[in-house]
DNA sequence: CACGCTATTTGTAACGTTATAAATACGCAA
DNA sequence: TTGCGTATTTATAACGTTACAAATAGCGTG
């Protein structure tokens, strides 16, 4: 019955309100935009009428007229991750966007597809007013393109391409924390599973690692033949192999859940015991390890907060804030 | 430089093509819609011109004129899950939507907010041509509302409210598989961590469980004081408690990653050994357990495939297929 | 060669909004 | 009362598309 009411009277427009109040459509439009040129009293009358009939502006018409889409685009990497990063990031972004006039749209490009393609598409067809994407590379073609185009965006991760808005996790600090924790437990030879070299954050994390092992005075290994992008089985195999070689590491740093699980499996299969023979420090973006047995030392990265931060930054940038002021380094959250 | 080219000439419209080819705007519009009323030769000429200048129709204008949005909405539950379901589902939906004229938008409602609210909002403001949502309840108010409104939608999960398009995982089959697997291993008293009673799938899973323990001739426990919605710590505590009571279960069924990890912790802390003293069968929607040690028996639910299936169904429904024909039960994927 | 029929193309208007420029009302000093 | 400046409101046009009705071209037939 509430339905038949709705379908009976057609969708309210500015004209509806104009007829109700006796003002011109233009006046109604400006009044609802809170234009100070319109008398305060008039604005109040019109606002009341609008609220009464539940007026909501037609997005398509606004978009056609103004060229502004009121949309922000989230460009997702191919769905490769096993414990998925994207879910939390989306939740964070959606959380901020919810209370704004913006809508959130989502594009995911395919494995092997040029990451620039969806971005060019969005810019050329004005499909959004700004965008967010992750996994930057030091010389990121997407960043270069967007800077040239003057299109607002925020990245998860820094680049070496000009100055732009970004939010990054402090992976150098993560590595230092992890190394120190292992050193405190008396470990003398630690190995890190490095991020794939193509990504910006690999450099930060590895240099943090090198620095920390150096000042802790212990041995540090950065393997060359596998990384976080390797398949879980491959990781597991390589680490098993290493554990059988001379002078195996007694401390492992795994900057990802799956890497940690694969490492744990290799340790277990080698007959070693976590906490006795070796230690492991993992980065988790989920809460999988909170009840893991045997206990695993973790450092947390709050991806949902990152999503919220990036959404904030993007909205600020669209509203005119300088991109240089929108650069934020997110501190690791130590646990245990 | 490719940029200055682009910004020099303004965005191509139907008018641009009309001027290029000498036809009227209307003709161009119909030609690009492949209207058979337009001569095949003309259509070819116009299509060529359009491709040449990279014409893409203005979505806002189309939407304003036709009332169709070319958008499908994905309505997400509050971000509670620890290993996140949504990421995979989004990936699946995005995968299908990518090659269509549709865009994907995303709304997430807040914990404690009325789930009907975002849905009503979408319908009343015509923000999308159809929608997808998950976690149905037997008497789902959202389903009832959308059926009344005649708005296309697909749910993840069945309901008892009329007939609509849905895709559901066969949780009864999952429970049977799990029970049988435990029975084959010689377990005589199995317990399941039940889904929260409010959701449709709880009923299916529990009845599958009851049936299977009955025909396997073993004891089955369905606890009343905790469920999949309980916090990991609470789950862990309750299960620890149960393990200390007389006649504890020697087989556990955990229809979710976090529940399985919490159960595993309780088992470990009780000094029991998985595979020797007790067994555990888990449902995983991720791949976390593939390299878990000690090994855990798992049954897989492919959420990404579910996302693809739902997107397909929704597009079909929008295109006119009867909702009754768009009901699909997804079989469990046994592993190990 | 005009007629009528079909095949093809076209002009006009409208979707709901906002930018721009123009108009009106109002108050106050001359 | 007139005139002028300010405060407020309004008419008109346009964004790019498509629905509808109307016009034109082409062609065989009488």
XYZ file of C-alpha atoms (C1' of nucleotides) in Angstrom, chain B residues 13-14 29 55 58 61-62 65, chain D residues 15-22:
16
model
C 28.899 13.071 -29.303
C 26.265 11.846 -31.690
C 21.491 7.209 -32.742
C 32.700 7.516 -29.621
C 27.173 9.583 -22.565
C 22.268 11.494 -21.090
C 21.110 7.969 -21.840
C 16.373 10.104 -21.409
C 24.011 19.318 -21.388
C 23.522 14.418 -25.012
C 20.395 11.261 -25.719
C 16.049 8.869 -27.564
C 10.697 8.582 -28.539
C 7.505 10.031 -31.569
C 5.517 11.782 -35.448
C 6.387 13.432 -39.768
